[in-house]
């Protein structure tokens, strides 16, 4: 079997129909990589996959990154089961791109559910290529010249406006310094996307109120339905997203419900690079 596709929305997300054997032998990996960049999110349904097979699929798509020494990471809000990630769950309720505090954000992440949330818990994605491409030319030129400072504390404060000393020690700027990036990422392909996220603390060189207003306006546009794919998890799903051309967030859910996913992350292959002058 090779594969067939069905778009999930007009601007973002495609369901790919194939079988486990085809996914794991890498024979369609090159086509899937191209489709991933074009569509932002790829969904496979009814796959009875193991942890090892999820990692194996990751290797066909790129280079699997070790997270705290592991090729696969449990995503669960229960601190006893996930001491490293559980405390960040509420921060993931806000649109973000993973790794905006580094030069080279991860290429993609691959998720598969083990326990579903009875309510909420959908993962939502926003196409940040489309956001840029839809802007009027004068606005694109203005944004092309901007830089933004990203900080983990900024997004975590949305969830915890009055953090404790302990929380600040874990995710505050003292331990996790902010990172400056060009706001428009011109990828090696030449295409441009917005490095938009709730981790943006401010735009460099702008009055703070003006910076906050611009960020709020862009985030409000990002919430328009034509840019979003909202994924309702079913057992047997496997989903991969292009972390360099989409933002993601999770819809709030009961943190005690046992919702659990397994994540494999692919190493970034391109540094965030600003807009190049036309040749
Ligand atoms: Fe994330």
PDB file of C-alpha atoms and ligand atoms in Angstrom:
ATOM      1  CA  UNK A   1       0.000   0.000   0.000  1.00  0.00           C
ATOM      2  CA  UNK A   2       1.194   3.540  -0.608  1.00  0.00           C
ATOM      3  CA  UNK A   3      -1.072   6.329   0.666  1.00  0.00           C
ATOM      4  CA  UNK A   4      -4.026   8.607   0.004  1.00  0.00           C
ATOM      5  CA  UNK A   5      -4.772  11.998   1.560  1.00  0.00           C
ATOM      6  CA  UNK A   6      -7.757  14.023   2.651  1.00  0.00           C
ATOM      7  CA  UNK A   7      -7.439  17.645   3.803  1.00  0.00           C
ATOM      8  CA  UNK A   8      -8.930  18.301   7.247  1.00  0.00           C
ATOM      9  CA  UNK A   9      -9.436  22.049   6.724  1.00  0.00           C
ATOM     10  CA  UNK A  10      -8.650  24.294   3.777  1.00  0.00           C
ATOM     11  CA  UNK A  11      -5.474  25.892   5.193  1.00  0.00           C
ATOM     12  CA  UNK A  12      -4.059  23.366   7.688  1.00  0.00           C
ATOM     13  CA  UNK A  13      -4.089  19.645   8.402  1.00  0.00           C
ATOM     14  CA  UNK A  14      -4.271  16.567   6.186  1.00  0.00           C
ATOM     15  CA  UNK A  15      -5.293  13.048   7.045  1.00  0.00           C
ATOM     16  CA  UNK A  16      -3.037  10.438   5.471  1.00  0.00           C
ATOM     17  CA  UNK A  17      -4.408   6.958   4.909  1.00  0.00           C
ATOM     18  CA  UNK A  18      -1.801   4.242   4.820  1.00  0.00           C
ATOM     19  CA  UNK A  19      -0.759   1.211   6.871  1.00  0.00           C
ATOM     20  CA  UNK A  20       1.777   0.713   9.621  1.00  0.00           C
ATOM     21  CA  UNK A  21       4.171  -1.233   7.433  1.00  0.00           C
ATOM     22  CA  UNK A  22       4.352   1.558   4.828  1.00  0.00           C
ATOM     23  CA  UNK A  23       4.861   4.179   7.544  1.00  0.00           C
ATOM     24  CA  UNK A  24       7.697   2.272   9.168  1.00  0.00           C
ATOM     25  CA  UNK A  25       9.617   1.187   6.071  1.00  0.00           C
ATOM     26  CA  UNK A  26      10.252   4.847   5.154  1.00  0.00           C
ATOM     27  CA  UNK A  27       9.133   4.366   1.546  1.00  0.00           C
ATOM     28  CA  UNK A  28       6.811   7.401   1.662  1.00  0.00           C
ATOM     29  CA  UNK A  29       8.825   9.435   4.213  1.00  0.00           C
ATOM     30  CA  UNK A  30      10.119  11.933   1.662  1.00  0.00           C
ATOM     31  CA  UNK A  31       6.612  12.648   0.380  1.00  0.00           C
ATOM     32  CA  UNK A  32       5.310  12.905   3.948  1.00  0.00           C
ATOM     33  CA  UNK A  33       8.036  15.436   4.848  1.00  0.00           C
ATOM     34  CA  UNK A  34       7.029  17.630   1.917  1.00  0.00           C
ATOM     35  CA  UNK A  35       3.343  17.294   2.791  1.00  0.00           C
ATOM     36  CA  UNK A  36       4.075  18.128   6.447  1.00  0.00           C
ATOM     37  CA  UNK A  37       5.709  21.432   5.526  1.00  0.00           C
ATOM     38  CA  UNK A  38       2.870  22.230   3.119  1.00  0.00           C
ATOM     39  CA  UNK A  39      -0.011  21.295   5.425  1.00  0.00           C
ATOM     40  CA  UNK A  40       1.450  21.837   8.941  1.00  0.00           C
ATOM     41  CA  UNK A  41      -0.218  18.787  10.506  1.00  0.00           C
ATOM     42  CA  UNK A  42      -0.528  15.189   9.320  1.00  0.00           C
ATOM     43  CA  UNK A  43      -2.925  12.761  10.942  1.00  0.00           C
ATOM     44  CA  UNK A  44      -2.940   8.959  10.694  1.00  0.00           C
ATOM     45  CA  UNK A  45      -5.852   7.024  12.168  1.00  0.00           C
ATOM     46  CA  UNK A  46      -6.468   3.469  13.368  1.00  0.00           C
ATOM     47  CA  UNK A  47      -2.834   2.554  13.874  1.00  0.00           C
ATOM     48  CA  UNK A  48      -2.065   0.141  16.646  1.00  0.00           C
ATOM     49  CA  UNK A  49       1.408   1.421  17.321  1.00  0.00           C
ATOM     50  CA  UNK A  50       3.915   0.663  20.071  1.00  0.00           C
ATOM     51  CA  UNK A  51       6.326   3.144  21.681  1.00  0.00           C
ATOM     52  CA  UNK A  52       9.186   1.576  19.706  1.00  0.00           C
ATOM     53  CA  UNK A  53       7.276   1.922  16.431  1.00  0.00           C
ATOM     54  CA  UNK A  54       6.532   5.585  17.181  1.00  0.00           C
ATOM     55  CA  UNK A  55      10.274   6.194  17.616  1.00  0.00           C
ATOM     56  CA  UNK A  56      10.980   4.186  14.453  1.00  0.00           C
ATOM     57  CA  UNK A  57       8.518   6.345  12.506  1.00  0.00           C
ATOM     58  CA  UNK A  58      10.312   9.399  13.916  1.00  0.00           C
ATOM     59  CA  UNK A  59      13.608   8.209  12.438  1.00  0.00           C
ATOM     60  CA  UNK A  60      12.041   7.911   8.977  1.00  0.00           C
ATOM     61  CA  UNK A  61      10.984  11.602   9.192  1.00  0.00           C
ATOM     62  CA  UNK A  62      14.113  13.129  10.739  1.00  0.00           C
ATOM     63  CA  UNK A  63      16.450  12.828  13.712  1.00  0.00           C
ATOM     64  CA  UNK A  64      14.860  11.803  16.979  1.00  0.00           C
ATOM     65  CA  UNK A  65      15.865  14.136  19.810  1.00  0.00           C
ATOM     66  CA  UNK A  66      16.575  12.839  23.290  1.00  0.00           C
ATOM     67  CA  UNK A  67      14.487  14.640  25.917  1.00  0.00           C
ATOM     68  CA  UNK A  68      16.062  14.228  29.349  1.00  0.00           C
ATOM     69  CA  UNK A  69      17.751  11.108  28.009  1.00  0.00           C
ATOM     70  CA  UNK A  70      14.614   9.532  26.518  1.00  0.00           C
ATOM     71  CA  UNK A  71      13.536   9.038  22.902  1.00  0.00           C
ATOM     72  CA  UNK A  72       9.894   9.083  23.954  1.00  0.00           C
ATOM     73  CA  UNK A  73       8.293  11.374  26.528  1.00  0.00           C
ATOM     74  CA  UNK A  74       5.147  10.800  28.533  1.00  0.00           C
ATOM     75  CA  UNK A  75       2.819  13.829  28.448  1.00  0.00           C
ATOM     76  CA  UNK A  76       0.603  13.651  31.515  1.00  0.00           C
ATOM     77  CA  UNK A  77      -0.511  16.229  34.072  1.00  0.00           C
ATOM     78  CA  UNK A  78       0.160  13.856  37.003  1.00  0.00           C
ATOM     79  CA  UNK A  79       3.367  15.010  38.687  1.00  0.00           C
ATOM     80  CA  UNK A  80       4.143  11.593  40.152  1.00  0.00           C
ATOM     81  CA  UNK A  81       4.259  10.144  36.623  1.00  0.00           C
ATOM     82  CA  UNK A  82       5.864  13.079  34.853  1.00  0.00           C
ATOM     83  CA  UNK A  83       7.862  15.143  37.347  1.00  0.00           C
ATOM     84  CA  UNK A  84       9.528  17.196  34.592  1.00  0.00           C
ATOM     85  CA  UNK A  85       6.564  18.167  32.382  1.00  0.00           C
ATOM     86  CA  UNK A  86       3.422  18.038  34.572  1.00  0.00           C
ATOM     87  CA  UNK A  87       3.925  21.529  36.033  1.00  0.00           C
ATOM     88  CA  UNK A  88       3.942  23.087  32.560  1.00  0.00           C
ATOM     89  CA  UNK A  89       0.539  21.728  31.488  1.00  0.00           C
ATOM     90  CA  UNK A  90      -1.406  24.947  32.128  1.00  0.00           C
ATOM     91  CA  UNK A  91       1.202  26.911  30.163  1.00  0.00           C
ATOM     92  CA  UNK A  92       0.410  24.776  27.108  1.00  0.00           C
ATOM     93  CA  UNK A  93      -3.179  26.129  27.073  1.00  0.00           C
ATOM     94  CA  UNK A  94      -1.715  29.109  25.145  1.00  0.00           C
ATOM     95  CA  UNK A  95      -0.493  29.041  21.543  1.00  0.00           C
ATOM     96  CA  UNK A  96       3.264  28.530  21.331  1.00  0.00           C
ATOM     97  CA  UNK A  97       6.089  27.047  19.292  1.00  0.00           C
ATOM     98  CA  UNK A  98       8.349  24.593  21.131  1.00  0.00           C
ATOM     99  CA  UNK A  99      11.937  25.714  21.635  1.00  0.00           C
ATOM    100  CA  UNK A 100      11.620  29.455  20.994  1.00  0.00           C
ATOM    101  CA  UNK A 101      14.235  29.866  23.740  1.00  0.00           C
ATOM    102  CA  UNK A 102      16.841  28.180  21.543  1.00  0.00           C
ATOM    103  CA  UNK A 103      18.441  29.073  18.186  1.00  0.00           C
ATOM    104  CA  UNK A 104      17.029  25.999  16.486  1.00  0.00           C
ATOM    105  CA  UNK A 105      13.464  25.017  17.485  1.00  0.00           C
ATOM    106  CA  UNK A 106      12.544  21.368  16.951  1.00  0.00           C
ATOM    107  CA  UNK A 107      11.526  20.354  13.428  1.00  0.00           C
ATOM    108  CA  UNK A 108       8.425  18.403  14.384  1.00  0.00           C
ATOM    109  CA  UNK A 109       6.719  16.480  17.146  1.00  0.00           C
ATOM    110  CA  UNK A 110       4.814  13.219  16.934  1.00  0.00           C
ATOM    111  CA  UNK A 111       1.991  12.451  19.361  1.00  0.00           C
ATOM    112  CA  UNK A 112      -0.038   9.348  20.086  1.00  0.00           C
ATOM    113  CA  UNK A 113      -2.667   9.028  22.824  1.00  0.00           C
ATOM    114  CA  UNK A 114      -2.659   6.387  25.553  1.00  0.00           C
ATOM    115  CA  UNK A 115      -5.534   7.760  27.687  1.00  0.00           C
ATOM    116  CA  UNK A 116      -8.135  10.222  26.382  1.00  0.00           C
ATOM    117  CA  UNK A 117      -9.614  13.146  28.310  1.00  0.00           C
ATOM    118  CA  UNK A 118     -13.414  12.721  28.653  1.00  0.00           C
ATOM    119  CA  UNK A 119     -13.815  16.460  27.984  1.00  0.00           C
ATOM    120  CA  UNK A 120     -11.442  19.025  26.462  1.00  0.00           C
ATOM    121  CA  UNK A 121      -7.831  17.993  25.781  1.00  0.00           C
ATOM    122  CA  UNK A 122      -8.020  18.640  22.019  1.00  0.00           C
ATOM    123  CA  UNK A 123      -4.694  19.749  20.539  1.00  0.00           C
ATOM    124  CA  UNK A 124      -5.057  22.809  18.305  1.00  0.00           C
ATOM    125  CA  UNK A 125      -2.708  24.064  15.626  1.00  0.00           C
ATOM    126  CA  UNK A 126      -2.402  27.408  13.847  1.00  0.00           C
ATOM    127  CA  UNK A 127      -0.736  27.829  10.445  1.00  0.00           C
ATOM    128  CA  UNK A 128       1.892  30.582  10.864  1.00  0.00           C
ATOM    129  CA  UNK A 129       2.844  30.549   7.158  1.00  0.00           C
ATOM    130  CA  UNK A 130      -0.755  31.388   6.251  1.00  0.00           C
ATOM    131  CA  UNK A 131      -0.888  34.137   8.888  1.00  0.00           C
ATOM    132  CA  UNK A 132       2.053  35.870   7.212  1.00  0.00           C
ATOM    133  CA  UNK A 133       0.928  35.233   3.656  1.00  0.00           C
ATOM    134  CA  UNK A 134      -2.509  36.786   4.275  1.00  0.00           C
ATOM    135  CA  UNK A 135      -1.118  40.097   5.583  1.00  0.00           C
ATOM    136  CA  UNK A 136      -1.106  43.170   3.336  1.00  0.00           C
ATOM    137  CA  UNK A 137       2.320  43.828   1.776  1.00  0.00           C
ATOM    138  CA  UNK A 138       3.048  46.970   3.808  1.00  0.00           C
ATOM    139  CA  UNK A 139       2.387  45.092   7.038  1.00  0.00           C
ATOM    140  CA  UNK A 140       4.607  42.208   5.882  1.00  0.00           C
ATOM    141  CA  UNK A 141       7.454  44.672   5.186  1.00  0.00           C
ATOM    142  CA  UNK A 142       7.012  46.231   8.654  1.00  0.00           C
ATOM    143  CA  UNK A 143       7.031  42.848  10.406  1.00  0.00           C
ATOM    144  CA  UNK A 144      10.000  41.660   8.285  1.00  0.00           C
ATOM    145  CA  UNK A 145      12.189  44.151  10.161  1.00  0.00           C
ATOM    146  CA  UNK A 146      11.034  43.259  13.679  1.00  0.00           C
ATOM    147  CA  UNK A 147      12.713  41.203  16.381  1.00  0.00           C
ATOM    148  CA  UNK A 148      10.908  39.738  19.384  1.00  0.00           C
ATOM    149  CA  UNK A 149      12.126  38.581  22.779  1.00  0.00           C
ATOM    150  CA  UNK A 150      10.692  35.222  23.898  1.00  0.00           C
ATOM    151  CA  UNK A 151      10.562  34.046  27.469  1.00  0.00           C
ATOM    152  CA  UNK A 152       9.100  30.968  29.133  1.00  0.00           C
ATOM    153  CA  UNK A 153       8.168  33.066  32.128  1.00  0.00           C
ATOM    154  CA  UNK A 154       5.913  35.219  29.932  1.00  0.00           C
ATOM    155  CA  UNK A 155       3.744  32.297  28.850  1.00  0.00           C
ATOM    156  CA  UNK A 156       3.752  30.613  32.270  1.00  0.00           C
ATOM    157  CA  UNK A 157       2.589  33.855  33.895  1.00  0.00           C
ATOM    158  CA  UNK A 158      -0.555  33.681  31.739  1.00  0.00           C
ATOM    159  CA  UNK A 159      -1.385  30.482  33.620  1.00  0.00           C
ATOM    160  CA  UNK A 160       0.079  31.585  36.981  1.00  0.00           C
ATOM    161  CA  UNK A 161      -0.127  35.396  37.279  1.00  0.00           C
ATOM    162  CA  UNK A 162       1.140  35.289  40.885  1.00  0.00           C
ATOM    163  CA  UNK A 163       3.914  32.686  40.820  1.00  0.00           C
ATOM    164  CA  UNK A 164       5.479  31.263  43.971  1.00  0.00           C
ATOM    165  CA  UNK A 165       9.223  31.412  44.624  1.00  0.00           C
ATOM    166  CA  UNK A 166       9.364  27.718  43.738  1.00  0.00           C
ATOM    167  CA  UNK A 167       7.634  28.278  40.373  1.00  0.00           C
ATOM    168  CA  UNK A 168       9.909  31.197  39.545  1.00  0.00           C
ATOM    169  CA  UNK A 169      12.932  29.058  40.392  1.00  0.00           C
ATOM    170  CA  UNK A 170      11.634  26.419  37.934  1.00  0.00           C
ATOM    171  CA  UNK A 171      10.582  28.591  34.988  1.00  0.00           C
ATOM    172  CA  UNK A 172      11.558  32.175  35.765  1.00  0.00           C
ATOM    173  CA  UNK A 173      13.922  34.232  33.653  1.00  0.00           C
ATOM    174  CA  UNK A 174      16.750  33.871  36.188  1.00  0.00           C
ATOM    175  CA  UNK A 175      17.034  30.177  35.319  1.00  0.00           C
ATOM    176  CA  UNK A 176      15.687  30.385  31.744  1.00  0.00           C
ATOM    177  CA  UNK A 177      17.011  33.526  30.086  1.00  0.00           C
ATOM    178  CA  UNK A 178      14.884  35.178  27.384  1.00  0.00           C
ATOM    179  CA  UNK A 179      15.878  34.766  23.743  1.00  0.00           C
ATOM    180  CA  UNK A 180      15.711  37.288  20.901  1.00  0.00           C
ATOM    181  CA  UNK A 181      14.627  36.138  17.427  1.00  0.00           C
ATOM    182  CA  UNK A 182      13.659  37.711  14.129  1.00  0.00           C
ATOM    183  CA  UNK A 183       9.861  37.865  14.113  1.00  0.00           C
ATOM    184  CA  UNK A 184       9.518  36.707  10.525  1.00  0.00           C
ATOM    185  CA  UNK A 185      11.333  33.445   9.858  1.00  0.00           C
ATOM    186  CA  UNK A 186      12.484  33.057   6.291  1.00  0.00           C
ATOM    187  CA  UNK A 187      13.027  29.342   5.913  1.00  0.00           C
ATOM    188  CA  UNK A 188      15.655  27.788   3.634  1.00  0.00           C
ATOM    189  CA  UNK A 189      12.825  27.097   1.197  1.00  0.00           C
ATOM    190  CA  UNK A 190      12.342  30.880   0.904  1.00  0.00           C
ATOM    191  CA  UNK A 191       8.861  30.758   2.464  1.00  0.00           C
ATOM    192  CA  UNK A 192       8.176  33.016   5.418  1.00  0.00           C
ATOM    193  CA  UNK A 193       6.265  32.334   8.611  1.00  0.00           C
ATOM    194  CA  UNK A 194       5.622  34.340  11.769  1.00  0.00           C
ATOM    195  CA  UNK A 195       7.532  33.257  14.861  1.00  0.00           C
ATOM    196  CA  UNK A 196       4.422  34.173  16.781  1.00  0.00           C
ATOM    197  CA  UNK A 197       3.740  32.759  20.243  1.00  0.00           C
ATOM    198  CA  UNK A 198       2.487  33.682  23.681  1.00  0.00           C
ATOM    199  CA  UNK A 199       6.123  33.404  24.781  1.00  0.00           C
ATOM    200  CA  UNK A 200       6.767  36.830  23.190  1.00  0.00           C
ATOM    201  CA  UNK A 201       7.580  39.275  25.965  1.00  0.00           C
ATOM    202  CA  UNK A 202       8.009  42.305  23.708  1.00  0.00           C
ATOM    203  CA  UNK A 203       9.024  43.482  20.261  1.00  0.00           C
ATOM    204  CA  UNK A 204      12.474  45.060  20.304  1.00  0.00           C
ATOM    205  CA  UNK A 205      12.656  48.851  20.056  1.00  0.00           C
ATOM    206  CA  UNK A 206       8.915  49.397  20.440  1.00  0.00           C
ATOM    207  CA  UNK A 207       7.070  51.252  23.121  1.00  0.00           C
ATOM    208  CA  UNK A 208       5.729  48.588  25.518  1.00  0.00           C
ATOM    209  CA  UNK A 209       2.054  49.493  25.048  1.00  0.00           C
ATOM    210  CA  UNK A 210       2.491  49.500  21.266  1.00  0.00           C
ATOM    211  CA  UNK A 211       4.286  46.132  21.440  1.00  0.00           C
ATOM    212  CA  UNK A 212       1.530  44.602  23.606  1.00  0.00           C
ATOM    213  CA  UNK A 213      -1.145  45.917  21.227  1.00  0.00           C
ATOM    214  CA  UNK A 214       0.607  44.458  18.157  1.00  0.00           C
ATOM    215  CA  UNK A 215       1.034  41.079  19.852  1.00  0.00           C
ATOM    216  CA  UNK A 216      -2.623  41.030  20.965  1.00  0.00           C
ATOM    217  CA  UNK A 217      -3.782  41.904  17.441  1.00  0.00           C
ATOM    218  CA  UNK A 218      -1.705  39.166  15.811  1.00  0.00           C
ATOM    219  CA  UNK A 219      -2.753  36.566  18.390  1.00  0.00           C
ATOM    220  CA  UNK A 220      -6.398  37.513  17.846  1.00  0.00           C
ATOM    221  CA  UNK A 221      -5.962  36.976  14.081  1.00  0.00           C
ATOM    222  CA  UNK A 222      -4.311  33.620  14.814  1.00  0.00           C
ATOM    223  CA  UNK A 223      -7.505  32.577  16.580  1.00  0.00           C
ATOM    224  CA  UNK A 224      -9.614  33.002  13.436  1.00  0.00           C
ATOM    225  CA  UNK A 225     -11.017  29.614  12.418  1.00  0.00           C
ATOM    226  CA  UNK A 226      -9.476  29.536   8.922  1.00  0.00           C
ATOM    227  CA  UNK A 227      -5.958  29.243  10.430  1.00  0.00           C
ATOM    228  CA  UNK A 228      -6.786  26.512  12.931  1.00  0.00           C
ATOM    229  CA  UNK A 229      -7.060  22.761  12.996  1.00  0.00           C
ATOM    230  CA  UNK A 230      -8.483  21.397  16.252  1.00  0.00           C
ATOM    231  CA  UNK A 231      -7.741  17.740  16.815  1.00  0.00           C
ATOM    232  CA  UNK A 232     -10.179  15.546  18.736  1.00  0.00           C
ATOM    233  CA  UNK A 233      -8.108  12.586  19.882  1.00  0.00           C
ATOM    234  CA  UNK A 234      -9.186   9.013  19.231  1.00  0.00           C
ATOM    235  CA  UNK A 235      -7.339   5.890  20.262  1.00  0.00           C
ATOM    236  CA  UNK A 236      -5.190   4.668  17.360  1.00  0.00           C
ATOM    237  CA  UNK A 237      -4.302   8.215  16.217  1.00  0.00           C
ATOM    238  CA  UNK A 238      -0.812   9.318  15.312  1.00  0.00           C
ATOM    239  CA  UNK A 239      -0.259  12.994  14.609  1.00  0.00           C
ATOM    240  CA  UNK A 240       2.827  14.880  13.477  1.00  0.00           C
ATOM    241  CA  UNK A 241       3.137  18.664  13.266  1.00  0.00           C
ATOM    242  CA  UNK A 242       5.662  20.998  11.712  1.00  0.00           C
ATOM    243  CA  UNK A 243       6.861  22.939  14.752  1.00  0.00           C
ATOM    244  CA  UNK A 244       8.559  25.524  12.532  1.00  0.00           C
ATOM    245  CA  UNK A 245       5.414  26.591  10.652  1.00  0.00           C
ATOM    246  CA  UNK A 246       2.638  26.162  13.197  1.00  0.00           C
ATOM    247  CA  UNK A 247       1.789  27.110  16.780  1.00  0.00           C
ATOM    248  CA  UNK A 248       0.023  24.628  19.056  1.00  0.00           C
ATOM    249  CA  UNK A 249      -1.953  24.569  22.316  1.00  0.00           C
ATOM    250  CA  UNK A 250      -4.144  22.190  24.272  1.00  0.00           C
ATOM    251  CA  UNK A 251      -7.771  22.887  25.171  1.00  0.00           C
ATOM    252  CA  UNK A 252      -8.081  22.927  28.995  1.00  0.00           C
ATOM    253  CA  UNK A 253      -9.104  19.622  30.537  1.00  0.00           C
ATOM    254  CA  UNK A 254      -9.483  18.092  34.004  1.00  0.00           C
ATOM    255  CA  UNK A 255      -5.881  17.666  35.153  1.00  0.00           C
ATOM    256  CA  UNK A 256      -6.863  14.641  37.256  1.00  0.00           C
ATOM    257  CA  UNK A 257      -8.547  12.738  34.406  1.00  0.00           C
ATOM    258  CA  UNK A 258      -5.423  10.749  33.489  1.00  0.00           C
ATOM    259  CA  UNK A 259      -5.085  12.112  29.913  1.00  0.00           C
ATOM    260  CA  UNK A 260      -1.839  10.702  28.588  1.00  0.00           C
ATOM    261  CA  UNK A 261       0.053  10.955  25.306  1.00  0.00           C
ATOM    262  CA  UNK A 262       3.458   9.790  24.135  1.00  0.00           C
ATOM    263  CA  UNK A 263       5.639  12.304  22.318  1.00  0.00           C
ATOM    264  CA  UNK A 264       8.613  11.877  20.017  1.00  0.00           C
ATOM    265  CA  UNK A 265      10.414  15.080  19.020  1.00  0.00           C
ATOM    266  CA  UNK A 266      12.554  15.616  15.935  1.00  0.00           C
ATOM    267  CA  UNK A 267      15.685  17.729  16.095  1.00  0.00           C
ATOM    268  CA  UNK A 268      15.550  21.133  14.446  1.00  0.00           C
ATOM    269  CA  UNK A 269      17.369  21.388  11.139  1.00  0.00           C
ATOM    270  CA  UNK A 270      17.290  25.169  10.592  1.00  0.00           C
ATOM    271  CA  UNK A 271      18.139  28.099  12.808  1.00  0.00           C
ATOM    272  CA  UNK A 272      15.571  30.854  12.999  1.00  0.00           C
ATOM    273  CA  UNK A 273      16.710  33.237  10.270  1.00  0.00           C
ATOM    274  CA  UNK A 274      15.371  36.673   9.463  1.00  0.00           C
ATOM    275  CA  UNK A 275      14.259  37.923   6.083  1.00  0.00           C
ATOM    276  CA  UNK A 276      16.999  38.001   3.471  1.00  0.00           C
ATOM    277  CA  UNK A 277      17.379  41.002   1.241  1.00  0.00           C
ATOM    278  CA  UNK A 278      16.136  40.203  -2.269  1.00  0.00           C
ATOM    279  CA  UNK A 279      19.005  39.112  -4.540  1.00  0.00           C
TER     280      UNK A 279
HETATM  281 FE1  LIG B   1       4.367  22.522  23.145  1.00  0.00          FE
END
